[in-house]
């Protein structure tokens, strides 16, 4: 390789690692996905979100099927406040700005992580394709990933009130946000954090009452519970595009939709909790980031509600796991990462022939690499000494 080529590659590498570059790329992805889907009248999810606001102010049940979108909402009443600025805009503009808001929160979360700037940018690059998949569906999961990252980052920075807010907000919009409590033992001010969570949940629970009524909001939470329970029953269907999870793999490969979630969740929670026994490792940033990666992946692979756009959450965990590795050049680590990128991230694309894509979807195989990497994370957290992990660039 001549000097000229090396110089140009160095300049390109430097450009791609700039924070401004990644923000520009994500902005373009949000714009293109929003415009394309609106132009092709393929923005039903956005309409569901938009009408959460309008149905709230009209005191209409938030979880009924409505003719505007022929589907039902599954987000909590607080979502009516978050979606309000976009719902008031024309649909085309609202779609685009909604996508921009989601990627902004995701990048805010990524760049809050206690890891070197270059590694943050690489994590953002790794997540870009999965983010694009979610952008085409106008998924809130993009922002939710950012909220989980922010709840982690602020907690270990001893900013308990901010962390509590992001946990409460994520939980009351979509229950996945509750996983932020997994980082509880990383804070020294536990009472302050508990008080912050209590206050944040109380305020955010009551906030939608400003545009509706106390009775309506309380009833909406009851309706939300029944909506989620009904949705969980539907997800186990062999023809569903959801249940892309560990349980989904087992249910679909065996053809038995009656296999319950509980045994998987019990074993999963036991495995998830095992690293907490290594109390002396809590102080190491590498251990904390590995728990973050474990939490993000666990949230998706043990949820029967996981669909393809949900995997932005899990793939952020895979990206963090990969960047935390003490020796990422080990062949098996690279092989696992490439396996995940191909099967989890690229499988919905036209790179795969339609019959192969259908086979992967039918058996929930998008979840398989994530399950393997999650088990690897648990093994590493139980075995390795994270004092030697170099998280920052030299």
Coordinates of C-alpha atoms in Angstrom, one line a residue:
X1 CA 0.0 0.0 0.0
X2 CA 1.6 3.3 -1.1
X3 CA 1.8 6.4 1.1
X4 CA -0.9 8.2 -0.9
X5 CA -3.4 5.4 -0.3
X6 CA -2.5 5.2 3.4
X7 CA -3.0 9.0 3.8
X8 CA -6.4 8.9 2.2
X9 CA -7.5 5.9 4.2
X10 CA -6.3 7.7 7.3
X11 CA -8.4 10.8 6.4
X12 CA -11.4 8.6 5.7
X13 CA -11.1 6.8 9.0
X14 CA -10.7 10.1 10.8
X15 CA -13.8 11.5 9.2
X16 CA -15.9 8.4 9.9
X17 CA -14.9 8.6 13.6
X18 CA -16.1 12.2 14.0
X19 CA -19.2 12.7 16.1
X20 CA -20.5 15.2 13.5
X21 CA -20.3 12.5 10.8
X22 CA -22.4 10.0 12.7
X23 CA -25.0 12.6 13.6
X24 CA -25.2 13.6 9.9
X25 CA -25.6 9.9 8.8
X26 CA -28.3 9.2 11.4
X27 CA -30.1 12.4 10.3
X28 CA -30.0 11.4 6.7
X29 CA -31.3 7.9 7.6
X30 CA -34.2 9.5 9.6
X31 CA -35.1 11.8 6.8
X32 CA -34.9 9.2 4.0
X33 CA -36.9 6.6 6.0
X34 CA -39.6 9.1 7.1
X35 CA -40.0 10.6 3.6
X36 CA -40.1 7.2 1.8
X37 CA -42.6 5.7 4.1
X38 CA -44.9 8.8 4.1
X39 CA -44.6 9.1 0.3
X40 CA -45.7 5.4 -0.1
X41 CA -48.5 5.8 2.5
X42 CA -46.8 3.2 4.7
X43 CA -46.8 5.0 8.1
X44 CA -49.5 3.1 10.0
X45 CA -47.4 2.9 13.2
X46 CA -47.0 6.7 13.2
X47 CA -50.8 7.1 12.9
X48 CA -51.2 4.8 15.9
X49 CA -48.8 7.0 17.9
X50 CA -50.4 10.3 16.7
X51 CA -53.9 9.3 17.7
X52 CA -52.8 8.4 21.2
X53 CA -52.7 12.2 21.7
X54 CA -56.0 12.9 20.0
X55 CA -57.8 10.0 21.8
X56 CA -56.4 11.2 25.1
X57 CA -57.7 14.7 24.8
X58 CA -61.1 13.3 23.5
X59 CA -61.2 10.8 26.5
X60 CA -61.5 7.9 24.1
X61 CA -60.1 4.4 25.0
X62 CA -56.5 4.3 24.0
X63 CA -56.4 0.6 23.2
X64 CA -59.4 0.0 20.9
X65 CA -59.0 -0.6 17.2
X66 CA -59.8 2.5 15.2
X67 CA -60.6 3.0 11.5
X68 CA -57.8 5.6 11.2
X69 CA -55.2 2.8 11.4
X70 CA -57.0 -0.6 11.8
X71 CA -54.8 -1.6 14.7
X72 CA -54.4 -0.9 18.4
X73 CA -52.0 1.0 20.5
X74 CA -49.8 -0.7 23.1
X75 CA -48.1 2.3 24.8
X76 CA -48.9 3.8 28.1
X77 CA -50.8 7.1 28.7
X78 CA -47.7 9.2 29.2
X79 CA -46.9 8.6 25.5
X80 CA -49.7 11.1 24.7
X81 CA -47.5 13.9 26.1
X82 CA -44.4 12.7 24.2
X83 CA -46.1 12.4 20.9
X84 CA -48.1 15.6 21.2
X85 CA -45.7 18.0 19.4
X86 CA -45.6 15.7 16.4
X87 CA -49.4 14.9 16.4
X88 CA -50.1 18.6 16.0
X89 CA -48.1 18.8 12.7
X90 CA -49.0 17.6 9.2
X91 CA -48.3 13.9 8.9
X92 CA -45.4 14.3 6.4
X93 CA -43.5 16.7 8.7
X94 CA -44.5 14.8 11.8
X95 CA -43.2 11.5 10.4
X96 CA -39.8 12.9 9.6
X97 CA -39.4 14.9 12.9
X98 CA -40.5 11.9 14.9
X99 CA -37.7 9.8 13.3
X100 CA -35.2 12.6 14.0
X101 CA -36.3 12.8 17.6
X102 CA -35.9 9.1 18.1
X103 CA -32.3 8.9 16.6
X104 CA -31.4 12.0 18.6
X105 CA -32.3 10.2 21.9
X106 CA -30.4 7.1 20.8
X107 CA -27.3 9.0 20.0
X108 CA -27.5 11.0 23.2
X109 CA -27.6 7.7 25.0
X110 CA -24.6 6.2 23.0
X111 CA -22.5 9.3 23.5
X112 CA -23.2 9.3 27.3
X113 CA -21.5 6.0 27.8
X114 CA -18.3 5.8 29.9
X115 CA -16.2 4.7 27.0
X116 CA -13.8 6.4 24.7
X117 CA -15.2 8.8 22.0
X118 CA -14.0 6.6 19.2
X119 CA -15.6 3.5 20.7
X120 CA -18.9 5.4 21.1
X121 CA -18.8 6.3 17.4
X122 CA -18.1 2.7 16.4
X123 CA -21.0 1.5 18.5
X124 CA -23.2 4.1 16.7
X125 CA -22.0 2.7 13.3
X126 CA -22.7 -0.9 14.4
X127 CA -26.2 0.1 15.3
X128 CA -26.9 2.1 12.2
X129 CA -28.5 -0.6 10.1
X130 CA -30.7 -1.9 12.9
X131 CA -31.7 1.7 13.6
X132 CA -32.7 2.1 9.9
X133 CA -34.9 -1.1 10.1
X134 CA -36.7 0.5 13.1
X135 CA -36.9 3.9 11.4
X136 CA -38.9 2.4 8.5
X137 CA -41.5 1.3 11.1
X138 CA -41.3 4.7 13.0
X139 CA -40.4 2.6 16.1
X140 CA -40.1 4.1 19.6
X141 CA -37.7 1.3 20.3
X142 CA -34.9 3.6 18.9
X143 CA -35.5 6.2 21.6
X144 CA -36.2 3.5 24.2
X145 CA -32.7 2.1 23.6
X146 CA -31.3 5.6 24.2
X147 CA -33.4 6.0 27.4
X148 CA -32.0 2.7 28.8
X149 CA -28.4 3.9 28.0
X150 CA -29.1 7.2 29.7
X151 CA -30.5 5.6 32.8
X152 CA -27.3 3.6 33.0
X153 CA -24.9 6.5 32.3
X154 CA -26.5 9.0 34.7
X155 CA -26.7 6.4 37.5
X156 CA -23.0 5.5 37.4
X157 CA -22.2 9.3 37.2
X158 CA -24.1 9.6 40.5
X159 CA -26.9 11.7 38.9
X160 CA -29.6 9.5 40.4
X161 CA -32.6 11.9 39.7
X162 CA -31.9 12.0 36.0
X163 CA -31.4 8.3 35.9
X164 CA -34.7 7.8 37.7
X165 CA -36.5 10.0 35.3
X166 CA -35.4 8.0 32.2
X167 CA -36.3 4.7 33.9
X168 CA -39.7 6.0 34.9
X169 CA -40.4 7.5 31.5
X170 CA -39.3 4.4 29.5
X171 CA -41.3 2.1 31.8
X172 CA -44.5 4.1 31.6
X173 CA -44.3 4.3 27.8
X174 CA -43.2 0.8 27.2
X175 CA -42.6 -1.7 30.0
X176 CA -39.1 -2.5 28.8
X177 CA -37.8 0.7 30.4
X178 CA -38.0 -1.0 33.8
X179 CA -34.8 -2.9 33.1
X180 CA -32.9 0.3 34.0
X181 CA -33.3 -0.8 37.6
X182 CA -30.8 -3.6 36.9
X183 CA -28.1 -0.9 37.5
X184 CA -29.3 -0.1 41.0
X185 CA -26.2 -1.6 42.8
X186 CA -23.9 0.8 40.9
X187 CA -25.0 3.8 42.8
X188 CA -23.8 4.9 46.2
X189 CA -26.8 7.1 46.9
X190 CA -29.4 4.3 46.9
X191 CA -32.0 6.2 49.0
X192 CA -31.7 9.2 46.7
X193 CA -32.2 6.9 43.7
X194 CA -35.3 5.2 45.2
X195 CA -36.8 8.6 46.2
X196 CA -36.1 9.8 42.7
X197 CA -37.8 6.8 41.1
X198 CA -40.8 7.2 43.3
X199 CA -41.2 10.9 42.5
X200 CA -40.6 10.4 38.8
X201 CA -43.1 7.6 38.5
X202 CA -45.7 9.6 40.4
X203 CA -45.2 12.8 38.3
X204 CA -45.2 11.0 35.0
X205 CA -48.2 8.8 36.0
X206 CA -50.2 12.0 36.7
X207 CA -48.9 14.1 33.8
X208 CA -51.4 12.9 31.1
X209 CA -54.2 14.1 33.4
X210 CA -53.3 17.7 32.3
X211 CA -54.8 17.0 28.9
X212 CA -57.5 14.5 30.0
X213 CA -58.8 13.7 33.5
X214 CA -57.7 11.6 36.5
X215 CA -60.4 9.0 36.0
X216 CA -59.5 8.6 32.3
X217 CA -55.8 8.1 33.0
X218 CA -56.4 5.6 35.8
X219 CA -58.8 3.6 33.6
X220 CA -56.3 3.8 30.8
X221 CA -53.6 2.0 32.8
X222 CA -56.1 -0.8 33.5
X223 CA -56.9 -0.9 29.8
X224 CA -53.2 -1.0 29.0
X225 CA -52.7 -4.1 31.2
X226 CA -55.5 -6.0 29.4
X227 CA -54.2 -4.8 26.0
X228 CA -50.7 -6.2 26.8
X229 CA -52.1 -9.5 28.1
X230 CA -54.1 -10.0 25.0
X231 CA -51.1 -9.0 22.8
X232 CA -48.9 -11.6 24.6
X233 CA -51.4 -14.3 23.7
X234 CA -51.4 -13.4 20.1
X235 CA -47.6 -13.2 19.8
X236 CA -47.1 -16.9 20.2
X237 CA -48.9 -17.6 16.9
X238 CA -46.6 -19.5 14.5
X239 CA -47.5 -17.0 11.7
X240 CA -46.9 -13.9 13.9
X241 CA -44.1 -11.5 13.0
X242 CA -43.4 -11.1 16.7
X243 CA -42.1 -13.6 19.3
X244 CA -38.7 -13.3 17.8
X245 CA -37.2 -14.5 21.1
X246 CA -35.6 -17.6 22.7
X247 CA -39.1 -18.9 23.5
X248 CA -40.1 -18.1 19.9
X249 CA -37.3 -20.2 18.6
X250 CA -38.4 -23.2 20.7
X251 CA -42.1 -22.8 20.1
X252 CA -41.6 -22.5 16.3
X253 CA -39.0 -25.2 15.9
X254 CA -41.2 -27.6 17.8
X255 CA -44.5 -26.4 16.4
X256 CA -45.9 -26.2 19.9
X257 CA -47.4 -22.8 20.6
X258 CA -48.5 -23.8 24.1
X259 CA -45.0 -23.8 25.5
X260 CA -45.1 -21.2 28.3
X261 CA -42.8 -18.3 28.9
X262 CA -42.4 -18.9 32.6
X263 CA -39.7 -21.6 32.6
X264 CA -37.5 -19.7 30.2
X265 CA -37.9 -16.5 32.2
X266 CA -37.1 -18.2 35.5
X267 CA -33.9 -19.7 34.1
X268 CA -33.0 -16.5 32.3
X269 CA -33.4 -14.4 35.4
X270 CA -31.3 -16.8 37.4
X271 CA -28.5 -16.6 34.8
X272 CA -28.9 -12.9 34.5
X273 CA -28.5 -12.5 38.3
X274 CA -25.5 -14.7 38.7
X275 CA -22.9 -11.9 37.9
X276 CA -24.3 -9.9 40.8
X277 CA -22.5 -12.3 43.1
X278 CA -19.2 -10.8 42.0
X279 CA -19.5 -7.7 44.2
X280 CA -15.8 -6.8 44.0
X281 CA -16.2 -6.4 40.2
X282 CA -18.9 -3.7 40.5
X283 CA -16.4 -0.9 40.6
X284 CA -14.9 -1.7 37.2
X285 CA -16.3 0.1 34.2
X286 CA -15.9 -3.0 32.0
X287 CA -18.1 -5.1 34.3
X288 CA -20.7 -2.4 34.4
X289 CA -20.8 -2.1 30.6
X290 CA -21.1 -5.8 30.3
X291 CA -24.1 -5.8 32.6
X292 CA -25.5 -3.0 30.4
X293 CA -25.0 -5.2 27.3
X294 CA -26.5 -8.2 29.1
X295 CA -29.6 -6.1 30.1
X296 CA -30.2 -4.8 26.6
X297 CA -30.0 -8.3 25.0
X298 CA -32.0 -10.0 27.8
X299 CA -34.8 -7.4 27.4
X300 CA -35.4 -8.6 23.8
X301 CA -34.6 -12.3 23.7
X302 CA -36.9 -13.0 26.7
X303 CA -39.8 -11.0 25.4
X304 CA -42.6 -12.7 23.4
X305 CA -43.4 -9.2 22.1
X306 CA -40.1 -8.8 20.2
X307 CA -40.3 -8.2 16.5
X308 CA -37.6 -7.3 14.0
X309 CA -37.5 -3.5 14.7
X310 CA -37.2 -4.3 18.4
X311 CA -33.7 -5.6 17.8
X312 CA -32.2 -2.1 17.9
X313 CA -32.3 -2.6 21.6
X314 CA -30.5 -6.0 21.6
X315 CA -28.0 -4.9 18.9
X316 CA -26.9 -1.9 20.9
X317 CA -26.0 -4.5 23.6
X318 CA -24.1 -6.6 21.1
X319 CA -22.2 -3.5 19.9
X320 CA -21.3 -2.6 23.5
X321 CA -20.2 -6.1 24.3
X322 CA -17.9 -6.1 21.2
X323 CA -16.3 -2.8 22.1
X324 CA -15.7 -3.7 25.7
X325 CA -13.7 -6.9 24.8
X326 CA -10.2 -6.9 26.2
X327 CA -9.0 -8.5 23.1
X328 CA -11.6 -8.0 20.3
X329 CA -9.2 -9.5 17.7
X330 CA -9.7 -13.0 19.1
X331 CA -11.1 -15.1 16.3
X332 CA -14.2 -16.4 18.2
X333 CA -15.2 -12.9 19.3
X334 CA -15.0 -11.6 15.7
X335 CA -16.9 -14.7 14.5
X336 CA -19.7 -14.2 17.0
X337 CA -20.0 -10.6 16.1
X338 CA -20.1 -11.2 12.3
X339 CA -22.6 -14.0 12.9
X340 CA -24.8 -11.6 14.7
X341 CA -24.4 -8.9 12.2
X342 CA -25.3 -11.2 9.3
X343 CA -28.2 -13.2 10.8
X344 CA -29.6 -10.6 13.2
X345 CA -29.1 -7.3 11.4
X346 CA -29.0 -8.2 7.7
X347 CA -31.5 -11.1 7.6
X348 CA -34.5 -8.9 6.8
X349 CA -32.8 -7.3 3.8
X350 CA -32.7 -8.3 0.2
X351 CA -29.2 -9.7 0.7
X352 CA -31.0 -12.9 1.7
X353 CA -33.2 -14.7 -0.9
X354 CA -36.9 -14.5 0.0
X355 CA -37.1 -18.3 0.9
X356 CA -34.2 -17.9 3.3
X357 CA -35.7 -14.7 4.8
X358 CA -39.0 -16.5 5.3
X359 CA -37.2 -19.5 6.9
X360 CA -35.3 -17.2 9.3
X361 CA -38.6 -15.4 10.2
X362 CA -40.6 -18.5 10.6
X363 CA -38.2 -20.0 13.2
X364 CA -37.3 -16.7 14.9
X365 CA -33.7 -17.3 14.0
X366 CA -32.9 -13.5 14.2
X367 CA -32.8 -14.1 17.9
X368 CA -30.3 -17.0 17.8
X369 CA -27.0 -15.0 17.7
X370 CA -28.2 -12.7 20.4
X371 CA -29.0 -15.7 22.6
X372 CA -25.5 -17.1 22.1
X373 CA -23.8 -13.8 22.8
X374 CA -25.9 -13.2 25.9
X375 CA -24.8 -16.6 27.3
X376 CA -21.2 -15.6 26.4
X377 CA -21.6 -12.4 28.3
X378 CA -22.9 -14.2 31.4
X379 CA -19.9 -16.6 31.1
X380 CA -17.4 -13.7 30.8
X381 CA -18.9 -11.8 33.7
X382 CA -18.6 -14.8 35.9
X383 CA -15.1 -15.8 34.9
X384 CA -13.0 -12.7 34.0
X385 CA -11.3 -10.0 36.1
X386 CA -12.4 -6.7 34.7
X387 CA -9.7 -4.7 36.5
X388 CA -7.5 -5.4 33.5
X389 CA -10.0 -4.2 30.9
X390 CA -8.9 -1.1 29.1
X391 CA -12.1 0.8 28.2
X392 CA -10.6 4.1 27.1
X393 CA -8.3 4.5 24.1
X394 CA -4.6 4.8 24.9

